[in-house]
């Protein structure tokens, strides 16, 4: 029997997609034991497309920076300071967010690279990954969750299937949109069925299609970006009205794909070297709660939508960034169980917001009636207004997501909830000069997944200076000066500020 069967893990993650892997990295920083069970046999992507979730938005980049991973991502990524919303001709200007973030761009990282970097990091931190393990049943008691399923072992080319049982204090289903965990734990799932089916592939154009090609015309729509992958393939998605076959499992050939693109671009793009020819739809769905007792969901298991604007994986990474430190605190006995309820209360409306904006984008993608094209025309004009463009760019990038309700159940004695202009907002990644004369960014202090306590030396402090609010889990920083342009949010009356491990404002001390 596998060694994993004898242990009670703190957390079992089902699924080693990008969200499960990032959650594993996060939890390991919280000093808890983690087992990942994955039904696939191979560590790598195998036949799956290399590039799928290639768009990494600014907030995710900040989160990666806060864990020291962004420099590794930068080495295998390209960037643009604009992207589209609903294939509108007026583009979203992420470059204009330079007064908000260091990451005022969209980053393109092939999903294969994202998974490889996260997997390498999780293994360095000591994760246990059980491949070939498909979860089929789930039972929870007051203290633990038991998962059972079938384990496929590949021994010298022969597959043997046997049963497995694993136990965890908590389980997080990161097992994709057809989530078994969601079904087994009986989460409620609200679904809107597909009306449109798009085609997607990775292929090498035989002609220069430029770094990006984002087109909507009477023949259909095309979203293409050239990826920096060794195979030289580009990521291409398209839709034409005559190919809107709602059976998303129906295969198509490269020739058919090439023909669809020829109709849209008006020339033969001579596609070759294809991989991952697949259909995807605008079906949308989300859970109405993120927790059932000791079971949580993250990533596509909790929400699914048209991949418009590249938000699904970003949403998943951002939400498990919220969950991991809370699980760590509860498992270590430093916080009450009610803290775990705030995962759902903080994240659900954000996931619903993404489903809403992708539903709106779906209408813009496939618009062809006069009222629908009139909406496109109006929005094109509205997005020319810098403030409107900025608001949408902040939403899609994840930078404006906030958790306004103070976490009263963990407010340390002597600390206050912050005023509503700050409470739960993302703490800008400011550069600070410490009283030791060092110059560092907030992300440098967040690397260990701990709270960050800024103690402002120029403001009168009522005491406890240097004493961590969460003992052993706080980086105390004696701040001489906030440098740069966007330190305004730190300039309130508080002599000390606590920033949560996920980089949002927590509490203040006058
Ligand atoms: C064409 C396309 C383009 C996209 N582009 C972007 C983009 O640019 N940016 C973006 O943010 N998002 C994008 N997305 C969405 C993105 O791909 C998903 O949101 C992301 O992959 C979700 O990751 P995940 O880890 O939640 O789930 P998955 O990647 O689906 O991983 C789930 C894992 O769970 C395993 N599993 C499933 N069931 C079981 C079981 N019973 N037992 C054990 N293991 C199990 C699976 O084998 C899999 O490894 C795109 C999607 C599509 C279709």
Coordinates of C-alpha atoms and ligand atoms in Angstrom, one line a residue:
X1 CA 0.0 0.0 0.0
X2 CA 1.3 3.5 -0.7
X3 CA 2.9 5.3 2.2
X4 CA 0.3 8.1 1.9
X5 CA -2.4 5.8 3.3
X6 CA -0.9 5.7 6.8
X7 CA -0.8 9.5 7.4
X8 CA -3.4 12.0 8.4
X9 CA -2.4 15.0 6.2
X10 CA -3.3 18.5 7.3
X11 CA -4.6 19.3 3.8
X12 CA -5.2 17.1 0.8
X13 CA -5.5 18.9 -2.5
X14 CA -7.3 17.1 -5.3
X15 CA -5.9 18.1 -8.7
X16 CA -2.4 19.3 -9.7
X17 CA -3.5 21.9 -12.2
X18 CA -2.1 25.4 -11.8
X19 CA -4.4 26.2 -8.9
X20 CA -3.8 23.0 -7.0
X21 CA 0.0 23.5 -7.4
X22 CA -0.1 27.1 -6.3
X23 CA -2.2 26.2 -3.3
X24 CA 0.4 23.5 -2.4
X25 CA 3.2 26.1 -2.5
X26 CA 1.1 28.4 -0.3
X27 CA 0.2 25.8 2.2
X28 CA 3.8 24.6 2.5
X29 CA 4.8 28.1 3.5
X30 CA 2.3 27.8 6.3
X31 CA 4.2 24.8 7.7
X32 CA 1.3 22.3 7.2
X33 CA 1.6 18.8 5.6
X34 CA 0.2 18.6 2.1
X35 CA -0.7 15.7 -0.2
X36 CA -1.7 16.4 -3.8
X37 CA -3.7 13.6 -5.5
X38 CA -3.9 13.7 -9.3
X39 CA -5.6 11.3 -11.6
X40 CA -3.2 11.9 -14.5
X41 CA -0.2 9.6 -14.6
X42 CA 2.4 12.0 -15.9
X43 CA 3.8 15.0 -14.0
X44 CA 3.9 17.0 -17.2
X45 CA 1.1 18.2 -19.5
X46 CA 1.3 15.2 -21.9
X47 CA -1.0 15.9 -24.9
X48 CA -2.6 18.9 -23.3
X49 CA -2.0 22.3 -25.0
X50 CA 1.2 24.1 -23.8
X51 CA -0.3 27.5 -23.7
X52 CA -3.9 27.2 -22.5
X53 CA -4.1 29.7 -19.6
X54 CA -1.3 31.9 -21.0
X55 CA -2.6 35.3 -19.8
X56 CA -1.3 36.2 -16.3
X57 CA -2.8 39.4 -15.0
X58 CA -1.3 42.1 -12.8
X59 CA -2.7 41.0 -9.5
X60 CA -1.5 37.4 -10.1
X61 CA 1.9 38.8 -11.0
X62 CA 2.0 40.7 -7.7
X63 CA 1.1 37.6 -5.8
X64 CA 3.9 35.7 -7.6
X65 CA 6.3 38.6 -6.8
X66 CA 5.1 38.3 -3.1
X67 CA 6.3 34.7 -3.1
X68 CA 9.6 35.4 -4.9
X69 CA 8.4 33.6 -8.1
X70 CA 7.9 36.5 -10.5
X71 CA 11.6 36.7 -11.7
X72 CA 11.4 33.0 -12.8
X73 CA 8.1 33.7 -14.6
X74 CA 9.6 36.8 -16.3
X75 CA 12.3 34.6 -17.9
X76 CA 9.7 32.6 -19.8
X77 CA 7.1 35.3 -20.5
X78 CA 6.4 38.1 -22.8
X79 CA 4.3 41.2 -22.0
X80 CA 1.9 43.7 -23.5
X81 CA 0.5 46.9 -22.0
X82 CA -3.0 46.4 -23.6
X83 CA -5.4 43.6 -24.1
X84 CA -9.0 43.4 -25.4
X85 CA -12.4 43.4 -23.7
X86 CA -15.0 41.5 -25.6
X87 CA -12.9 42.0 -28.8
X88 CA -13.9 45.7 -28.7
X89 CA -11.8 47.8 -31.0
X90 CA -11.0 50.2 -28.1
X91 CA -8.5 48.2 -26.2
X92 CA -8.1 48.0 -22.4
X93 CA -5.0 50.0 -21.4
X94 CA -3.2 48.2 -18.6
X95 CA -0.1 50.5 -19.2
X96 CA -2.1 53.4 -17.7
X97 CA -2.1 51.6 -14.3
X98 CA 1.5 52.7 -13.7
X99 CA 0.3 54.8 -10.8
X100 CA -1.2 51.7 -9.2
X101 CA 1.2 48.8 -9.7
X102 CA 4.7 47.8 -10.9
X103 CA 3.0 45.2 -13.1
X104 CA 1.0 47.5 -15.4
X105 CA 0.9 44.9 -18.2
X106 CA -0.5 41.6 -19.2
X107 CA 2.1 38.8 -19.0
X108 CA 1.9 35.8 -21.5
X109 CA 3.3 32.7 -19.9
X110 CA 2.5 29.3 -21.4
X111 CA 0.5 27.2 -18.9
X112 CA 3.1 24.4 -19.3
X113 CA 5.7 26.8 -17.9
X114 CA 3.4 28.0 -15.1
X115 CA 2.8 24.5 -14.0
X116 CA 6.5 23.5 -14.3
X117 CA 7.6 26.5 -12.2
X118 CA 4.9 25.8 -9.5
X119 CA 5.6 22.1 -9.5
X120 CA 9.3 22.6 -9.1
X121 CA 8.6 25.1 -6.2
X122 CA 6.1 22.8 -4.5
X123 CA 8.6 19.8 -4.7
X124 CA 11.4 22.0 -3.3
X125 CA 9.1 22.9 -0.4
X126 CA 8.4 19.2 0.2
X127 CA 5.0 18.5 -1.3
X128 CA 3.9 14.9 -1.8
X129 CA 2.2 14.3 -5.1
X130 CA 0.4 11.0 -5.8
X131 CA -0.2 10.6 -9.5
X132 CA -2.6 8.2 -11.1
X133 CA -5.0 8.6 -8.1
X134 CA -8.6 9.3 -9.1
X135 CA -10.8 10.4 -6.3
X136 CA -14.2 8.6 -6.4
X137 CA -15.7 9.0 -2.9
X138 CA -15.5 11.5 0.0
X139 CA -16.7 11.1 3.6
X140 CA -16.2 13.7 6.3
X141 CA -16.5 13.4 10.1
X142 CA -16.2 16.2 12.7
X143 CA -12.4 15.9 12.6
X144 CA -11.3 14.7 9.2
X145 CA -12.1 13.9 5.6
X146 CA -11.6 10.5 4.0
X147 CA -11.0 10.2 0.2
X148 CA -11.2 6.9 -1.6
X149 CA -10.5 6.1 -5.2
X150 CA -8.6 4.1 -7.8
X151 CA -4.9 4.3 -8.1
X152 CA -3.3 3.4 -11.4
X153 CA 0.2 2.2 -11.3
X154 CA 2.3 1.9 -14.4
X155 CA 4.8 -0.9 -13.9
X156 CA 7.0 -1.6 -16.9
X157 CA 4.3 -0.6 -19.3
X158 CA 1.6 -2.7 -17.5
X159 CA -1.1 -0.7 -15.7
X160 CA -2.5 -2.1 -12.5
X161 CA -5.5 -0.5 -10.8
X162 CA -5.9 -0.7 -7.1
X163 CA -8.0 1.1 -4.4
X164 CA -6.6 3.8 -2.3
X165 CA -7.8 5.6 0.9
X166 CA -6.3 8.9 2.2
X167 CA -7.2 11.0 5.1
X168 CA -6.8 14.7 5.7
X169 CA -8.0 17.3 8.2
X170 CA -9.1 19.4 5.3
X171 CA -9.6 18.7 1.6
X172 CA -9.5 21.3 -1.2
X173 CA -11.0 20.3 -4.6
X174 CA -8.9 22.0 -7.3
X175 CA -10.0 19.3 -9.7
X176 CA -11.3 21.4 -12.6
X177 CA -14.7 22.3 -13.8
X178 CA -16.0 18.8 -13.9
X179 CA -14.9 18.6 -10.2
X180 CA -15.6 15.2 -8.5
X181 CA -15.0 16.9 -5.1
X182 CA -17.8 19.4 -5.8
X183 CA -20.2 16.7 -6.7
X184 CA -19.2 14.3 -3.9
X185 CA -19.4 17.0 -1.2
X186 CA -22.7 18.2 -2.7
X187 CA -21.9 21.8 -3.4
X188 CA -24.7 23.7 -5.1
X189 CA -23.7 24.6 -8.7
X190 CA -25.6 27.2 -10.7
X191 CA -25.1 26.7 -14.5
X192 CA -26.0 28.6 -17.6
X193 CA -25.7 26.3 -20.6
X194 CA -23.6 27.1 -23.7
X195 CA -25.0 29.0 -26.6
X196 CA -21.7 29.3 -28.6
X197 CA -18.8 27.1 -29.3
X198 CA -15.3 28.3 -30.2
X199 CA -12.4 26.4 -31.7
X200 CA -9.0 26.5 -30.2
X201 CA -5.6 25.2 -31.2
X202 CA -1.9 25.7 -31.0
X203 CA -0.3 25.8 -34.4
X204 CA 2.5 27.4 -36.4
X205 CA 1.3 29.9 -39.0
X206 CA 3.2 29.7 -42.4
X207 CA 2.8 33.4 -42.8
X208 CA 3.5 36.3 -40.5
X209 CA 0.4 36.9 -38.4
X210 CA 2.1 39.4 -36.1
X211 CA 2.5 39.1 -32.3
X212 CA -1.3 39.4 -31.8
X213 CA -4.3 39.2 -34.1
X214 CA -7.6 40.1 -32.5
X215 CA -10.3 40.4 -35.1
X216 CA -14.1 40.5 -35.2
X217 CA -15.8 40.8 -38.6
X218 CA -18.8 39.4 -40.4
X219 CA -17.0 36.1 -41.0
X220 CA -16.3 35.5 -37.3
X221 CA -13.8 36.2 -34.6
X222 CA -10.1 35.4 -34.1
X223 CA -7.9 35.8 -31.1
X224 CA -4.3 34.8 -31.8
X225 CA -1.1 35.4 -29.9
X226 CA 2.4 34.3 -30.7
X227 CA 3.9 32.5 -27.8
X228 CA 7.5 32.2 -26.7
X229 CA 7.5 28.4 -26.7
X230 CA 10.2 26.1 -28.1
X231 CA 7.8 24.5 -30.6
X232 CA 7.2 28.0 -32.1
X233 CA 3.4 27.4 -32.0
X234 CA 0.9 30.3 -31.6
X235 CA -2.2 30.2 -29.5
X236 CA -5.2 30.6 -31.8
X237 CA -8.9 30.6 -31.0
X238 CA -11.7 31.4 -33.5
X239 CA -15.4 31.3 -34.0
X240 CA -17.5 31.3 -37.2
X241 CA -21.3 31.3 -37.2
X242 CA -21.4 28.2 -39.5
X243 CA -19.3 26.1 -37.1
X244 CA -21.2 26.8 -34.0
X245 CA -21.8 23.1 -33.3
X246 CA -22.9 22.8 -29.7
X247 CA -21.4 19.3 -29.3
X248 CA -18.1 20.5 -27.8
X249 CA -16.6 17.0 -27.9
X250 CA -16.9 16.8 -31.7
X251 CA -13.3 16.8 -33.2
X252 CA -12.2 18.9 -36.1
X253 CA -9.1 18.8 -38.3
X254 CA -6.3 21.2 -38.9
X255 CA -7.6 21.7 -42.5
X256 CA -11.0 22.8 -41.1
X257 CA -9.4 25.1 -38.6
X258 CA -7.2 26.6 -41.3
X259 CA -10.3 27.1 -43.5
X260 CA -12.2 28.9 -40.7
X261 CA -9.2 31.2 -40.2
X262 CA -9.0 31.8 -44.0
X263 CA -12.6 33.0 -43.9
X264 CA -11.9 35.4 -41.1
X265 CA -8.5 36.8 -42.2
X266 CA -9.2 36.7 -45.9
X267 CA -6.0 34.7 -46.6
X268 CA -4.5 31.3 -46.2
X269 CA -2.4 31.4 -43.0
X270 CA -0.9 27.9 -43.8
X271 CA -1.1 26.5 -40.3
X272 CA 1.0 23.6 -39.4
X273 CA 2.4 21.6 -36.5
X274 CA -0.9 21.5 -34.6
X275 CA -1.5 20.5 -31.0
X276 CA -4.6 20.5 -28.7
X277 CA -7.3 21.1 -31.3
X278 CA -10.4 21.4 -29.1
X279 CA -13.7 23.2 -28.8
X280 CA -14.7 25.3 -25.8
X281 CA -17.9 27.0 -25.0
X282 CA -19.5 30.0 -23.2
X283 CA -21.1 27.7 -20.7
X284 CA -20.9 29.4 -17.3
X285 CA -21.4 28.2 -13.8
X286 CA -20.3 28.8 -10.2
X287 CA -20.8 27.4 -6.7
X288 CA -23.0 29.4 -4.3
X289 CA -20.7 28.5 -1.4
X290 CA -17.0 27.7 -1.1
X291 CA -17.1 25.5 1.9
X292 CA -18.9 22.4 3.0
X293 CA -17.6 21.5 6.5
X294 CA -13.9 20.5 6.0
X295 CA -14.1 20.6 2.2
X296 CA -13.3 23.7 0.1
X297 CA -13.1 24.4 -3.6
X298 CA -10.7 26.5 -5.6
X299 CA -10.1 27.3 -9.3
X300 CA -12.3 25.9 -12.1
X301 CA -13.9 23.5 -9.6
X302 CA -15.7 26.6 -8.2
X303 CA -16.4 28.5 -11.4
X304 CA -16.4 28.1 -15.1
X305 CA -17.0 30.7 -17.9
X306 CA -16.0 31.7 -21.4
X307 CA -12.2 32.3 -21.2
X308 CA -12.6 35.9 -22.2
X309 CA -9.8 38.2 -21.2
X310 CA -7.9 35.2 -19.7
X311 CA -9.3 35.2 -16.2
X312 CA -10.0 31.7 -15.0
X313 CA -6.6 30.6 -13.8
X314 CA -5.9 34.1 -12.4
X315 CA -9.1 33.9 -10.4
X316 CA -8.2 30.5 -9.0
X317 CA -4.6 31.5 -8.0
X318 CA -5.9 34.7 -6.4
X319 CA -8.6 32.8 -4.4
X320 CA -6.3 30.1 -3.0
X321 CA -3.9 32.8 -2.0
X322 CA -6.8 34.0 0.2
X323 CA -7.5 30.4 1.5
X324 CA -4.0 29.1 2.3
X325 CA -3.0 31.3 5.2
X326 CA -6.4 31.0 6.8
X327 CA -6.1 27.2 6.7
X328 CA -2.6 27.4 8.1
X329 CA -3.7 29.6 11.0
X330 CA -6.6 27.3 11.9
X331 CA -4.6 24.1 11.6
X332 CA -1.8 25.6 13.8
X333 CA -4.5 26.4 16.3
X334 CA -3.9 30.2 16.1
X335 CA -7.4 31.2 14.7
X336 CA -10.9 30.0 15.2
X337 CA -12.6 27.8 12.6
X338 CA -14.9 30.8 11.6
X339 CA -11.9 32.4 9.9
X340 CA -12.4 29.7 7.2
X341 CA -15.9 30.9 6.5
X342 CA -14.4 34.2 5.3
X343 CA -12.8 32.4 2.3
X344 CA -16.3 32.2 0.8
X345 CA -17.6 35.5 2.1
X346 CA -14.5 37.3 0.6
X347 CA -14.2 35.4 -2.7
X348 CA -17.7 34.4 -3.8
X349 CA -18.7 37.9 -5.1
X350 CA -15.4 38.2 -6.9
X351 CA -16.0 34.9 -8.8
X352 CA -19.5 35.9 -9.6
X353 CA -18.2 39.2 -10.9
X354 CA -15.8 37.4 -13.3
X355 CA -18.7 35.2 -14.5
X356 CA -20.7 38.4 -15.0
X357 CA -18.0 40.2 -17.0
X358 CA -17.3 37.1 -19.1
X359 CA -21.1 36.7 -19.8
X360 CA -21.1 40.4 -21.0
X361 CA -18.0 39.7 -23.1
X362 CA -19.7 36.7 -24.6
X363 CA -22.5 39.0 -25.8
X364 CA -19.8 41.3 -27.3
X365 CA -17.9 38.4 -28.9
X366 CA -20.8 36.9 -30.8
X367 CA -22.8 40.2 -31.3
X368 CA -24.5 40.2 -34.7
X369 CA -28.0 41.6 -34.3
X370 CA -28.4 45.4 -34.6
X371 CA -29.1 45.9 -30.9
X372 CA -26.0 43.8 -30.0
X373 CA -23.7 45.7 -32.4
X374 CA -25.2 49.0 -31.0
X375 CA -24.0 47.9 -27.6
X376 CA -20.5 47.3 -29.0
X377 CA -20.5 50.7 -30.6
X378 CA -21.5 52.4 -27.4
X379 CA -19.0 50.5 -25.3
X380 CA -16.2 51.3 -27.8
X381 CA -16.9 55.0 -27.2
X382 CA -17.3 54.7 -23.4
X383 CA -13.9 52.9 -23.2
X384 CA -12.3 55.8 -24.9
X385 CA -12.9 57.7 -21.6
X386 CA -9.7 57.1 -19.6
X387 CA -11.6 56.7 -16.2
X388 CA -13.9 54.1 -17.7
X389 CA -11.1 52.2 -19.3
X390 CA -9.1 52.3 -16.1
X391 CA -12.0 51.0 -14.0
X392 CA -12.4 48.0 -16.3
X393 CA -8.7 47.4 -16.5
X394 CA -8.5 47.4 -12.7
X395 CA -11.3 44.9 -12.5
X396 CA -10.0 42.5 -15.2
X397 CA -6.4 42.7 -13.8
X398 CA -7.8 41.8 -10.3
X399 CA -6.2 44.9 -8.8
X400 CA -9.5 46.3 -7.5
X401 CA -10.6 43.2 -5.6
X402 CA -11.0 44.0 -2.0
X403 CA -12.3 42.3 1.2
X404 CA -14.0 45.2 3.1
X405 CA -15.4 43.4 6.1
X406 CA -12.7 43.3 8.9
X407 CA -11.8 39.9 10.2
X408 CA -13.0 40.5 13.7
X409 CA -12.4 36.9 14.8
X410 CA -8.6 37.4 14.5
X411 CA -8.2 41.1 15.3
X412 CA -5.3 41.2 17.8
X413 CA -5.9 42.9 21.1
X414 CA -5.1 46.6 20.9
X415 CA -5.4 46.7 17.1
X416 CA -8.3 48.5 15.2
X417 CA -10.2 47.7 12.1
X418 CA -9.0 50.1 9.4
X419 CA -11.2 52.8 7.9
X420 CA -13.3 51.7 4.9
X421 CA -11.0 53.5 2.4
X422 CA -8.3 50.9 3.4
X423 CA -10.0 47.9 5.0
X424 CA -9.3 44.8 3.0
X425 CA -8.0 46.7 0.0
X426 CA -4.9 45.3 -1.8
X427 CA -1.9 46.9 -0.2
X428 CA 0.1 48.7 -3.0
X429 CA 3.5 47.2 -3.5
X430 CA 5.4 50.2 -2.1
X431 CA 9.1 50.6 -1.7
X432 CA 10.1 51.4 1.8
X433 CA 13.3 52.7 3.4
X434 CA 13.7 50.9 6.7
X435 CA 15.3 52.5 9.7
X436 CA 18.4 50.3 9.0
X437 CA 18.7 52.2 5.6
X438 CA 17.6 49.2 3.5
X439 CA 15.3 49.9 0.5
X440 CA 12.8 47.1 -0.2
X441 CA 9.4 46.5 -1.6
X442 CA 6.4 45.2 0.3
X443 CA 6.7 42.0 -1.8
X444 CA 10.1 41.3 -0.3
X445 CA 8.6 41.1 3.2
X446 CA 5.7 38.8 2.1
X447 CA 7.9 36.0 0.7
X448 CA 7.4 33.8 3.7
X449 CA 3.6 33.9 3.6
X450 CA 3.5 35.8 6.9
X451 CA 1.8 39.0 8.1
X452 CA 3.8 42.2 7.5
X453 CA 3.7 44.7 10.3
X454 CA 4.8 48.2 9.2
X455 CA 5.9 50.3 12.2
X456 CA 6.2 53.9 11.1
X457 CA 9.1 55.5 12.9
X458 CA 7.9 59.1 12.2
X459 CA 4.5 58.6 13.9
X460 CA 3.9 58.4 17.6
X461 CA 3.4 54.8 18.6
X462 CA 1.3 53.8 21.6
X463 CA 3.5 50.8 22.4
X464 CA 4.2 47.3 21.4
X465 CA 6.6 48.6 18.7
X466 CA 8.4 45.6 17.3
X467 CA 6.2 43.1 19.1
X468 CA 4.6 40.9 16.4
X469 CA 0.8 40.8 16.4
X470 CA 0.8 37.2 15.3
X471 CA 3.6 35.6 17.2
X472 CA 6.1 33.9 14.9
X473 CA 4.0 34.6 11.8
X474 CA 4.8 38.3 11.4
X475 CA 7.6 40.2 9.6
X476 CA 8.1 43.4 11.6
X477 CA 9.4 46.2 9.5
X478 CA 10.6 49.5 11.0
X479 CA 9.7 52.0 8.3
X480 CA 11.6 55.2 8.0
X481 CA 10.0 56.4 4.8
X482 CA 7.6 55.2 2.1
X483 CA 9.2 55.9 -1.2
X484 CA 7.7 56.4 -4.7
X485 CA 4.4 57.7 -5.9
X486 CA 1.7 55.4 -4.5
X487 CA 2.3 55.4 -0.8
X488 CA -0.7 57.6 -0.1
X489 CA -2.7 54.7 1.4
X490 CA 0.0 54.2 4.0
X491 CA -0.2 57.8 5.1
X492 CA -3.1 57.6 7.5
X493 CA -3.1 58.3 11.2
X494 CA -2.0 54.8 12.2
X495 CA 1.5 54.4 13.7
X496 CA 1.5 50.7 12.7
X497 CA -0.3 48.7 10.0
X498 CA -0.7 45.0 9.6
X499 CA -0.8 43.6 6.1
X500 CA -2.3 40.1 5.7
X501 CA -0.3 37.3 4.2
X502 CA -2.2 37.6 1.0
X503 CA -1.2 41.3 0.7
X504 CA -4.4 43.0 1.7
X505 CA -4.7 45.6 4.5
X506 CA -5.6 44.0 7.8
X507 CA -5.5 46.1 11.0
X508 CA -4.0 49.3 12.3
X509 CA -2.8 50.7 15.6
X510 CA -3.0 54.4 16.4
Ligands
LIG1 C1 -9.0 28.1 -24.6 C2 -8.7 28.5 -23.2 C3 -7.9 29.5 -22.9 C4 -7.7 29.9 -21.6 N1 -6.9 31.0 -21.3 C5 -6.8 31.4 -20.1 C6 -5.9 32.5 -19.8 O1 -5.2 33.0 -20.7 N2 -5.7 32.9 -18.5 C7 -6.5 32.3 -17.5 O2 -6.3 32.8 -16.3 N3 -7.3 31.3 -17.7 C8 -7.4 30.8 -19.0 N4 -8.2 29.7 -19.2 C9 -8.8 29.1 -18.1 C10 -7.8 28.1 -17.4 O3 -7.3 27.2 -18.3 C11 -8.4 27.4 -16.2 O4 -9.1 28.4 -15.4 C12 -7.3 26.7 -15.4 O5 -6.7 25.8 -16.1 C13 -8.0 26.1 -14.2 O6 -7.0 25.5 -13.4 P1 -7.4 24.5 -12.3 O7 -6.1 24.1 -11.6 O8 -8.5 25.1 -11.4 O9 -8.0 23.2 -13.0 P2 -7.4 22.3 -14.1 O10 -6.3 22.9 -14.9 O11 -8.6 21.8 -14.9 O12 -6.8 21.1 -13.3 C14 -7.6 20.2 -12.6 C15 -6.7 18.9 -12.3 O13 -7.5 18.0 -11.5 C16 -7.3 16.7 -11.9 N5 -8.5 15.9 -11.6 C17 -9.8 16.1 -12.0 N6 -10.6 15.2 -11.4 C18 -9.9 14.5 -10.6 C19 -10.2 13.4 -9.7 N7 -11.4 12.9 -9.5 N8 -9.1 12.9 -8.9 C20 -7.9 13.4 -9.0 N9 -7.5 14.4 -9.9 C21 -8.5 14.9 -10.6 C22 -7.2 16.9 -13.5 O14 -6.5 15.8 -14.1 C23 -6.3 18.2 -13.5 O15 -4.9 17.9 -13.5 C24 -8.4 29.3 -20.5 C25 -9.2 28.2 -20.8 C26 -9.4 27.8 -22.1 C27 -10.3 26.6 -22.4

